[in-house]
Amino acid sequence: MRLELTRDVEHFAALAEGFLAEQIERNVSATVLRHSRNGRFDLDRALFAVFLDEHERVSATAMRVPPWPMLPCDLDAASAEVLLASWLAEDPALDGANGQPASARAVADAWMRQTGGSVECRAREAMHMLSEVLAPPRPAPGRLRVAEAGERSLLLDWERAFWREVGVGVAGEEERALAARLAAGGQFIWDDDGAAVCGVAVSPAVAGTVRIGPVFTPPEQRCRGYASTAVAAVSAHALADGAERCMLLTDLSNPTSNKIYASVGFQRFADWEELAFIA
């Protein structure tokens, strides 16, 4: 097995784009790669890695676009040790790994062994998929619409509140993420008689998969069915627009979110962990 480490996003894409598109579990990395190529992120400190087998086929990848953590895919303990030995020379400030538990923990264990630091789990999440929308059992009044430029301040407040609640994300990056979604038409609002009561974000389709989130309902508007109804509507819109499936992540410590999205057709298919590295 051979490791290639590069800061060239196009070289990484040439090697790894097909691999990342093969499985829905790799959708987060595939989406971040697309955003990286489209200019959404500052790539000055970005780093990418690909493991190639004897037939030059990709077997695992890792990528990091600071200040976000590393996104590893299909790494085992042995490949994580090899990766970290080279990675830390180029990116000594590596401060976390987000991914499916086996890959994220393999990176975390290698990081601890090679640095003497410790690791903290910031979030445990479930990955859910939907290919057919079920009617919400308690549909909320209102309608889905694309967010307007004049709602930017409200949506930014919601974005920050969402990340504070779930305890993940990178402080200071909320505005950049929201601006990109507004520019791309990927931010939706559930509107109840002229009042914005729920926000739903949508990433562009990658290999037929659209990722939904974050989804945020202000506390005073909760328990009225807005989130499940809005997500069902966004999912139906994405499928009608050509997507083959929708996916989203939910916080495993929040049983409400797992229940309401299951009610409109989402099924859990994998897990996700966000690990913070403490020097």
Coordinates of C-alpha atoms in Angstrom, one line a residue:
M1 CA 0.0 0.0 0.0
R2 CA 1.3 3.4 -1.0
L3 CA 0.5 6.8 0.7
E4 CA 0.3 10.0 -1.4
L5 CA 0.1 13.2 0.5
T6 CA -0.7 16.4 -1.4
R7 CA -1.9 20.0 -1.0
D8 CA -3.1 20.0 -4.6
V9 CA -6.9 19.6 -4.5
E10 CA -7.1 18.8 -8.2
H11 CA -4.5 16.0 -7.9
F12 CA -6.4 14.6 -4.9
A13 CA -9.7 14.9 -6.8
A14 CA -8.2 13.0 -9.8
L15 CA -7.3 10.1 -7.5
A16 CA -10.1 10.1 -5.0
E17 CA -13.3 11.6 -6.4
G18 CA -14.6 8.3 -7.7
F19 CA -13.8 6.5 -4.5
L20 CA -15.6 9.1 -2.4
A21 CA -18.7 8.9 -4.7
E22 CA -18.9 5.1 -4.4
Q23 CA -20.6 5.0 -1.0
I24 CA -23.1 7.2 0.7
E25 CA -21.0 6.9 3.9
R26 CA -18.4 9.0 2.2
N27 CA -20.8 11.7 1.2
V28 CA -19.5 14.3 3.7
S29 CA -15.9 14.0 2.3
A30 CA -17.2 14.0 -1.2
T31 CA -19.2 17.2 -0.6
V32 CA -16.3 18.9 1.1
L33 CA -14.1 18.0 -1.9
R34 CA -16.7 19.6 -4.2
H35 CA -16.8 22.8 -2.1
S36 CA -13.0 22.9 -2.0
R37 CA -12.8 22.8 -5.8
N38 CA -15.6 25.4 -6.2
G39 CA -13.7 28.0 -4.1
R40 CA -15.8 27.8 -0.9
F41 CA -12.8 27.2 1.3
D42 CA -9.4 28.8 1.8
L43 CA -7.1 26.0 0.7
D44 CA -3.8 27.6 1.8
R45 CA -3.3 25.1 4.6
A46 CA -5.4 22.2 3.2
L47 CA -3.9 18.8 3.1
F48 CA -5.1 15.6 1.4
A49 CA -4.1 12.0 1.5
V50 CA -4.8 8.9 -0.6
F51 CA -3.8 5.3 0.0
L52 CA -3.3 3.3 -3.2
D53 CA -3.0 -0.5 -3.4
E54 CA -0.7 -2.5 -5.7
H55 CA -3.2 -2.0 -8.6
E56 CA -3.3 1.8 -8.0
R57 CA -6.8 1.6 -6.6
V58 CA -7.8 3.9 -3.8
S59 CA -8.3 2.1 -0.5
A60 CA -8.6 5.0 2.0
T61 CA -8.5 8.8 2.1
A62 CA -8.1 11.7 4.5
M63 CA -8.6 15.4 4.0
R64 CA -8.4 18.5 6.1
V65 CA -9.3 22.1 5.3
P66 CA -8.4 24.1 8.4
P67 CA -9.9 25.2 10.6
W68 CA -12.1 22.1 10.2
P69 CA -10.9 18.7 11.6
M70 CA -9.7 15.8 9.4
L71 CA -12.2 13.7 7.5
P72 CA -10.8 10.2 7.2
C73 CA -12.5 7.5 5.1
D74 CA -11.9 3.7 5.4
L75 CA -8.7 4.0 7.5
D76 CA -7.7 1.1 9.7
A77 CA -5.2 1.1 12.6
A78 CA -2.2 0.3 10.4
S79 CA -2.9 2.9 7.7
A80 CA -3.7 5.5 10.4
E81 CA -0.3 5.0 11.9
V82 CA 1.4 5.4 8.5
L83 CA -0.8 8.5 7.7
L84 CA -0.1 10.3 11.0
A85 CA 3.6 9.8 10.8
S86 CA 3.6 11.8 7.6
W87 CA 0.7 14.0 8.2
L88 CA 1.9 15.6 11.5
A89 CA 5.1 16.8 9.7
E90 CA 2.9 18.8 7.4
D91 CA 0.0 19.7 9.7
P92 CA 1.2 19.6 13.4
A93 CA -1.8 21.6 14.5
L94 CA -4.2 18.8 13.6
D95 CA -6.9 19.1 16.3
G96 CA -9.6 16.5 15.5
A97 CA -11.1 13.9 13.3
N98 CA -14.7 13.5 12.1
G99 CA -16.0 10.4 10.4
Q100 CA -17.4 6.9 10.8
P101 CA -16.3 5.6 14.2
A102 CA -13.7 3.1 13.1
S103 CA -11.8 5.5 10.9
A104 CA -12.1 8.5 13.3
R105 CA -10.9 6.4 16.2
A106 CA -8.1 4.8 14.3
V107 CA -6.8 8.3 13.5
A108 CA -7.3 9.4 17.2
D109 CA -5.5 6.4 18.5
A110 CA -2.5 7.0 16.2
W111 CA -2.5 10.7 17.1
M112 CA -2.4 9.9 20.8
R113 CA 0.4 7.4 20.4
Q114 CA 2.5 9.8 18.3
T115 CA 1.9 13.0 20.3
G116 CA 1.1 11.9 23.8
G117 CA -2.1 13.9 23.8
S118 CA -5.7 12.9 24.7
V119 CA -8.9 12.7 22.8
E120 CA -12.4 13.8 23.6
C121 CA -15.6 12.8 21.8
R122 CA -17.6 16.0 21.0
A123 CA -20.5 14.3 19.3
R124 CA -22.0 10.9 18.4
E125 CA -24.3 11.0 15.5
A126 CA -26.4 8.7 13.3
M127 CA -26.4 8.8 9.5
H128 CA -29.9 8.5 8.0
M129 CA -31.0 7.9 4.4
L130 CA -34.3 8.4 2.6
S131 CA -35.3 7.5 -1.0
E132 CA -39.0 8.0 -0.6
V133 CA -40.8 10.6 1.5
L134 CA -43.5 9.6 3.9
A135 CA -46.3 12.1 4.7
P136 CA -45.6 13.7 8.1
P137 CA -47.9 12.2 10.7
R138 CA -48.6 15.7 12.1
P139 CA -48.1 18.1 9.2
A140 CA -47.4 21.7 10.2
P141 CA -49.2 24.6 8.7
G142 CA -47.2 26.8 6.3
R143 CA -45.1 26.4 3.2
L144 CA -41.5 25.8 2.2
R145 CA -39.6 28.6 0.4
V146 CA -36.1 29.6 -0.5
A147 CA -34.5 31.9 2.1
E148 CA -34.3 35.6 1.1
A149 CA -31.2 37.8 1.3
G150 CA -33.0 40.0 3.9
E151 CA -33.2 37.1 6.3
R152 CA -29.4 36.7 6.5
S153 CA -29.2 38.1 10.0
L154 CA -31.9 35.9 11.4
L155 CA -30.4 32.8 9.7
L156 CA -27.0 33.6 11.1
D157 CA -28.4 33.8 14.6
W158 CA -30.1 30.4 14.0
E159 CA -26.8 29.0 12.6
R160 CA -24.9 30.0 15.7
A161 CA -27.6 28.8 18.0
F162 CA -27.6 25.4 16.3
W163 CA -23.9 24.9 16.7
R164 CA -24.0 25.9 20.3
E165 CA -26.8 23.4 21.0
V166 CA -25.1 20.5 19.4
G167 CA -21.6 21.4 20.6
V168 CA -19.8 21.0 17.3
G169 CA -18.8 23.2 14.4
V170 CA -16.0 25.7 14.2
A171 CA -16.5 29.1 15.8
G172 CA -16.4 31.9 13.2
E173 CA -17.2 29.7 10.2
E174 CA -21.0 30.1 10.5
E175 CA -21.1 33.2 8.4
R176 CA -19.1 31.7 5.6
A177 CA -21.2 28.5 5.5
L178 CA -24.4 30.5 5.4
A179 CA -23.2 32.9 2.7
A180 CA -22.3 30.0 0.5
R181 CA -25.7 28.3 0.9
L182 CA -27.6 31.6 0.3
A183 CA -25.6 32.2 -2.9
A184 CA -26.3 28.6 -4.1
G185 CA -30.0 28.6 -3.2
G186 CA -29.3 25.9 -0.7
Q187 CA -31.0 27.5 2.3
F188 CA -34.7 27.0 2.9
I189 CA -37.3 28.4 5.3
W190 CA -40.5 27.0 6.6
D191 CA -42.9 29.9 6.5
D192 CA -46.1 29.8 8.7
D193 CA -48.4 32.7 7.6
G194 CA -45.5 35.0 6.9
A195 CA -43.3 34.1 9.9
A196 CA -40.0 32.2 9.5
V197 CA -40.3 29.3 12.0
C198 CA -37.6 26.8 10.8
G199 CA -34.5 26.8 8.7
V200 CA -33.3 23.8 6.6
A201 CA -30.0 23.8 4.7
V202 CA -29.3 21.5 1.7
S203 CA -25.9 20.6 0.1
P204 CA -25.6 20.0 -3.6
A205 CA -26.1 16.5 -4.9
V206 CA -23.0 14.3 -5.0
A207 CA -23.3 11.0 -6.8
G208 CA -27.1 11.3 -6.5
T209 CA -27.1 12.1 -2.8
V210 CA -28.3 15.4 -1.3
R211 CA -27.3 16.0 2.3
I212 CA -29.7 17.9 4.5
G213 CA -28.7 20.0 7.5
P214 CA -28.4 21.9 9.7
V215 CA -32.0 22.0 10.6
F216 CA -33.0 24.5 13.2
T217 CA -36.3 25.5 14.9
P218 CA -36.1 28.3 17.5
P219 CA -37.1 27.0 21.0
E220 CA -40.3 29.0 21.1
Q221 CA -41.5 27.3 17.8
R222 CA -40.7 23.7 18.7
C223 CA -43.1 20.7 19.2
R224 CA -45.3 22.0 16.4
G225 CA -44.1 19.7 13.6
Y226 CA -42.2 22.4 11.7
A227 CA -38.9 20.5 11.4
S228 CA -40.3 17.2 10.3
T229 CA -42.6 18.9 7.8
A230 CA -39.9 21.1 6.4
V231 CA -37.4 18.3 6.1
A232 CA -40.0 16.2 4.3
A233 CA -40.8 19.0 1.9
V234 CA -37.1 19.7 1.2
S235 CA -36.5 16.0 0.6
A236 CA -39.4 15.7 -1.8
H237 CA -38.1 18.8 -3.6
A238 CA -34.6 17.3 -3.9
L239 CA -35.9 13.9 -5.2
A240 CA -38.2 15.7 -7.7
D241 CA -35.2 17.7 -8.9
G242 CA -33.2 14.5 -9.7
A243 CA -31.6 13.3 -6.5
E244 CA -31.7 9.6 -5.9
R245 CA -31.6 9.9 -2.1
C246 CA -31.3 12.3 0.8
M247 CA -29.2 11.9 3.9
L248 CA -28.9 13.7 7.2
L249 CA -27.1 13.3 10.5
T250 CA -28.8 13.4 13.9
D251 CA -27.3 13.8 17.4
L252 CA -27.7 10.4 19.2
S253 CA -28.2 12.2 22.5
N254 CA -31.4 13.9 21.0
P255 CA -34.1 11.2 20.7
T256 CA -36.6 13.7 19.4
S257 CA -34.6 14.4 16.2
N258 CA -34.1 10.7 15.5
K259 CA -37.8 10.0 16.0
I260 CA -39.2 12.9 13.9
Y261 CA -37.0 12.2 10.8
A262 CA -37.8 8.5 10.9
S263 CA -41.5 9.5 10.8
V264 CA -41.0 11.0 7.3
G265 CA -39.0 8.1 5.9
F266 CA -35.4 8.4 7.0
Q267 CA -33.6 5.1 8.0
R268 CA -30.4 4.9 10.0
F269 CA -27.6 3.2 8.1
A270 CA -24.3 4.2 9.8
D271 CA -22.8 6.2 12.7
W272 CA -20.6 9.2 12.8
E273 CA -18.3 10.6 15.5
E274 CA -16.6 14.0 16.0
L275 CA -13.4 13.7 18.0
A276 CA -11.3 16.6 19.4
F277 CA -7.6 16.2 20.0
I278 CA -6.2 17.8 23.1
A279 CA -2.4 18.5 23.1

